[in-house]
């Protein structure tokens, strides 16, 4: 069974750094793209970037390029999303998700709520 | 960048209604289009991929059509469990762009 289990909710202050995780199981970690998706309170879904763990190829949405860093550790089948300096506007739920063979996202993590206070 | 625009939003409907949601792309995306359903507090759920292919386990009352720049998601007979927000998404080798969402609410 494919599973993506995300790290727990975080409460941070503006300017702090943060790294959230997405631990996967049930499939070949290195052969599927993993995406990160943001959902701000009461708003829609926004694609942030995707990573191919097999060769660490990463593509960022222009809206998030330079704002976040996506990475993966194949030894522990885990993908990461990190910020070096959080802003209050980063308050959102962040989902990791796995693309399927034809590109659509068939599996999602449960989401990580990040709350940033100013 | 390709932009995806959904309409209408919101959409007011009753149980049993035939419901159609439209998604338009700013340029041709061929048939690389998916539809998702999201309920409050939950992660999205894939309904349709490659414009018209029904994901395994999704009820057959859901269907998708279209190609190029215009796509539709149709629910043939709206059920109580279908009141949710629906998103289209274009995907290719370098991006995954979502539409703004269509909330289907009770009339």
Short mmCIF file of C-alpha atoms in Angstrom, two decimals:
data_model
loop_
_atom_site.label_atom_id
_atom_site.label_comp_id
_atom_site.label_asym_id
_atom_site.label_seq_id
_atom_site.Cartn_x
_atom_site.Cartn_y
_atom_site.Cartn_z
CA UNK A 1 0.00 0.00 0.00
CA UNK A 2 1.36 3.38 -1.03
CA UNK A 3 1.61 5.77 1.92
CA UNK A 4 2.93 9.30 2.37
CA UNK A 5 3.12 10.32 6.03
CA UNK A 6 3.97 13.93 6.77
CA UNK A 7 5.53 15.45 9.86
CA UNK A 8 3.34 17.16 12.43
CA UNK A 9 2.01 20.67 12.74
CA UNK A 10 4.48 23.47 13.36
CA UNK A 11 4.14 26.85 15.06
CA UNK A 12 6.95 29.23 14.25
CA UNK A 13 7.83 32.93 14.39
CA UNK A 14 8.69 35.11 11.42
CA UNK A 15 12.34 34.80 10.48
CA UNK A 16 12.75 31.27 11.80
CA UNK A 17 13.79 28.33 9.64
CA UNK A 18 11.78 25.14 9.15
CA UNK A 19 12.07 21.77 7.42
CA UNK A 20 9.02 19.53 7.09
CA UNK A 21 9.11 15.94 5.91
CA UNK A 22 7.16 13.40 3.90
CA UNK A 23 8.04 9.76 4.61
CA UNK A 24 6.96 7.32 1.93
CA UNK A 25 6.39 3.58 1.76
CA UNK A 26 4.84 0.94 -0.45
CA UNK A 27 6.47 1.81 -3.78
CA UNK A 28 9.82 2.46 -5.45
CA UNK A 29 10.77 5.88 -4.01
CA UNK A 30 13.32 6.67 -6.71
CA UNK A 31 11.04 6.23 -9.73
CA UNK A 32 8.15 8.61 -9.09
CA UNK A 33 8.03 12.40 -8.90
CA UNK A 34 6.94 13.89 -5.58
CA UNK A 35 5.21 17.25 -5.50
CA UNK A 36 4.70 19.83 -2.79
CA UNK A 37 1.41 21.74 -2.79
CA UNK A 38 0.40 24.73 -0.67
CA UNK A 39 -3.10 25.53 0.51
CA UNK A 40 -3.47 28.83 2.33
CA UNK A 41 -6.40 29.20 4.75
CA UNK A 42 -9.67 29.09 2.83
CA UNK A 43 -7.88 29.15 -0.53
CA UNK A 44 -7.11 26.83 -3.42
CA UNK A 45 -4.26 24.48 -4.25
CA UNK A 46 -0.92 25.88 -5.44
CA UNK A 47 1.86 23.78 -6.90
CA UNK A 48 5.23 24.64 -5.35
CA UNK A 49 7.65 22.23 -6.95
CA UNK A 50 8.45 18.64 -7.80
CA UNK A 51 11.42 16.36 -7.19
CA UNK A 52 12.50 13.12 -8.83
CA UNK A 53 14.35 11.31 -6.02
CA UNK A 54 16.12 9.01 -8.47
CA UNK A 55 18.42 11.78 -9.67
CA UNK A 56 17.34 14.73 -7.48
CA UNK A 57 15.99 16.61 -10.49
CA UNK A 58 13.92 19.47 -9.05
CA UNK A 59 11.55 21.88 -10.76
CA UNK A 60 10.11 24.86 -8.91
CA UNK A 61 7.01 26.85 -9.68
CA UNK A 62 8.11 30.38 -10.61
CA UNK A 63 5.99 31.61 -7.69
CA UNK A 64 8.08 29.64 -5.20
CA UNK A 65 11.55 29.65 -6.81
CA UNK A 66 14.01 31.03 -4.27
CA UNK A 67 11.42 30.97 -1.48
CA UNK A 68 11.70 27.30 -0.50
CA UNK A 69 14.04 24.35 -0.97
CA UNK A 70 12.91 20.87 -1.93
CA UNK A 71 15.10 17.83 -1.29
CA UNK A 72 14.96 14.08 -0.77
CA UNK A 73 16.89 11.39 1.09
CA UNK A 74 16.63 8.10 -0.77
CA UNK A 75 18.15 6.12 2.12
CA UNK A 76 15.08 6.83 4.26
CA UNK A 77 12.56 7.32 1.43
CA UNK A 78 11.73 10.83 2.60
CA UNK A 79 11.14 14.12 0.83
CA UNK A 80 11.56 17.54 2.45
CA UNK A 81 10.37 21.09 2.10
CA UNK A 82 12.31 23.79 3.87
CA UNK A 83 12.37 27.51 4.51
CA UNK A 84 15.36 29.55 5.66
CA UNK A 85 13.31 32.51 6.88
CA UNK A 86 9.58 32.12 7.38
CA UNK A 87 7.05 34.88 6.87
CA UNK A 88 3.53 35.19 8.25
CA UNK A 89 2.26 34.68 4.71
CA UNK A 90 3.75 31.15 4.75
CA UNK A 91 0.93 30.11 7.09
CA UNK A 92 -0.77 27.27 5.23
CA UNK A 93 -1.29 23.55 4.94
CA UNK A 94 1.46 21.89 2.91
CA UNK A 95 0.83 18.61 1.14
CA UNK A 96 3.30 16.21 -0.36
CA UNK A 97 1.93 14.05 -3.15
CA UNK A 98 3.12 11.39 -5.55
CA UNK A 99 2.63 11.64 -9.28
CA UNK A 100 1.51 8.51 -11.06
CA UNK A 101 2.83 7.00 -14.29
CA UNK A 102 0.70 9.32 -16.44
CA UNK A 103 1.47 12.39 -14.34
CA UNK A 104 -1.67 12.95 -12.28
CA UNK A 105 -1.34 12.86 -8.50
CA UNK A 106 -2.75 9.61 -7.19
CA UNK A 107 -1.46 9.68 -3.62
CA UNK A 108 -1.36 12.49 -1.08
CA UNK A 109 0.07 12.96 2.39
CA UNK A 110 -2.24 14.05 5.16
CA UNK A 111 -0.91 17.62 5.10
CA UNK A 112 1.27 19.60 7.51
CA UNK A 113 -0.16 22.79 9.02
CA UNK A 114 2.47 25.49 9.35
CA UNK A 115 1.51 28.54 11.41
CA UNK A 116 3.84 31.53 11.38
CA UNK A 117 3.28 34.41 13.76
CA UNK A 118 4.70 37.85 13.33
CA UNK B 1 3.23 29.74 -17.71
CA UNK B 2 -0.04 28.01 -18.50
CA UNK B 3 -2.99 29.35 -16.52
CA UNK B 4 -6.04 27.23 -15.67
CA UNK B 5 -9.39 28.96 -15.16
CA UNK B 6 -12.42 27.20 -13.70
CA UNK B 7 -16.07 28.20 -13.82
CA UNK B 8 -18.48 28.63 -12.23
CA UNK B 9 -17.59 29.22 -8.64
CA UNK B 10 -19.47 28.60 -6.57
CA UNK B 11 -21.99 26.24 -8.14
CA UNK B 12 -25.33 25.80 -6.38
CA UNK B 13 -27.11 22.54 -7.06
CA UNK B 14 -29.55 20.01 -5.62
CA UNK B 15 -29.26 16.28 -5.07
CA UNK B 16 -30.01 14.52 -8.33
CA UNK B 17 -28.92 17.42 -10.54
CA UNK B 18 -26.58 17.00 -13.49
CA UNK B 19 -23.60 19.22 -12.75
CA UNK B 20 -20.95 20.48 -15.16
CA UNK B 21 -17.75 22.30 -14.24
CA UNK B 22 -15.58 23.90 -16.91
CA UNK B 23 -11.81 24.33 -16.94
CA UNK B 24 -10.05 26.43 -19.57
CA UNK B 25 -6.31 26.49 -20.25
CA UNK B 26 -4.50 29.59 -21.48
CA UNK B 27 -2.88 27.45 -24.18
CA UNK B 28 -3.28 23.91 -25.41
CA UNK B 29 -2.49 21.22 -22.85
CA UNK B 30 -3.50 18.34 -25.14
CA UNK B 31 -5.23 15.89 -22.78
CA UNK B 32 -2.88 16.33 -19.82
CA UNK B 33 -5.63 17.32 -17.45
CA UNK B 34 -6.78 15.87 -14.14
CA UNK B 35 -9.72 16.55 -11.83
CA UNK B 36 -9.67 16.32 -8.04
CA UNK B 37 -12.28 16.48 -5.31
CA UNK B 38 -11.43 18.01 -1.95
CA UNK B 39 -13.55 17.98 1.18
CA UNK B 40 -12.91 20.29 4.15
CA UNK B 41 -9.94 19.22 6.24
CA UNK B 42 -8.93 16.48 3.80
CA UNK B 43 -6.33 16.04 1.11
CA UNK B 44 -7.58 16.13 -2.49
CA UNK B 45 -8.69 12.92 -4.17
CA UNK B 46 -8.01 12.10 -7.83
CA UNK B 47 -11.18 11.58 -9.88
CA UNK B 48 -10.14 11.82 -13.53
CA UNK B 49 -6.77 11.75 -15.31
CA UNK B 50 -5.76 12.27 -18.92
CA UNK B 51 -8.93 14.34 -19.37
CA UNK B 52 -11.39 11.45 -19.43
CA UNK B 53 -9.95 8.38 -17.67
CA UNK B 54 -11.79 7.48 -14.47
CA UNK B 55 -9.51 6.72 -11.53
CA UNK B 56 -10.03 3.30 -10.00
CA UNK B 57 -12.69 3.30 -7.30
CA UNK B 58 -14.31 6.56 -8.39
CA UNK B 59 -18.07 6.29 -9.00
CA UNK B 60 -19.13 6.18 -12.63
CA UNK B 61 -21.38 9.25 -12.20
CA UNK B 62 -18.17 11.26 -12.60
CA UNK B 63 -16.91 11.81 -16.13
CA UNK B 64 -14.45 14.09 -17.87
CA UNK B 65 -14.16 15.32 -21.43
CA UNK B 66 -12.27 17.78 -23.57
CA UNK B 67 -8.89 18.40 -25.10
CA UNK B 68 -6.69 21.33 -26.01
CA UNK B 69 -7.92 24.30 -24.01
CA UNK B 70 -11.42 23.39 -22.83
CA UNK B 71 -12.40 20.62 -20.46
CA UNK B 72 -15.43 19.63 -18.45
CA UNK B 73 -16.12 17.55 -15.37
CA UNK B 74 -19.66 16.20 -15.22
CA UNK B 75 -21.47 14.61 -12.31
CA UNK B 76 -24.45 12.85 -13.85
CA UNK B 77 -26.63 12.80 -10.73
CA UNK B 78 -25.32 14.76 -7.76
CA UNK B 79 -25.21 12.78 -4.52
CA UNK B 80 -25.00 14.13 -0.95
CA UNK B 81 -21.37 12.99 -0.73
CA UNK B 82 -20.46 15.09 -3.77
CA UNK B 83 -20.79 18.50 -2.11
CA UNK B 84 -17.13 19.52 -2.12
CA UNK B 85 -14.61 21.65 -3.99
CA UNK B 86 -13.32 20.46 -7.35
CA UNK B 87 -10.00 21.39 -8.94
CA UNK B 88 -8.67 20.86 -12.43
CA UNK B 89 -4.95 20.48 -12.92
CA UNK B 90 -2.68 20.53 -15.93
CA UNK B 91 0.44 18.39 -15.60
CA UNK B 92 3.52 17.93 -17.73
CA UNK B 93 7.19 17.12 -17.23
CA UNK B 94 7.96 20.41 -15.51
CA UNK B 95 4.84 21.80 -13.88
CA UNK B 96 1.54 21.05 -12.22
CA UNK B 97 -0.85 23.98 -12.46
CA UNK B 98 -4.17 23.97 -10.62
CA UNK B 99 -7.32 25.83 -11.45
CA UNK B 100 -8.82 28.06 -8.80
CA UNK B 101 -11.43 25.53 -7.71
CA UNK B 102 -15.21 25.19 -7.94
CA UNK B 103 -17.17 24.77 -4.74
CA UNK B 104 -20.33 22.74 -5.26
CA UNK B 105 -22.83 23.79 -2.64
CA UNK B 106 -26.41 22.99 -1.77
CA UNK B 107 -28.98 25.17 -3.53
#
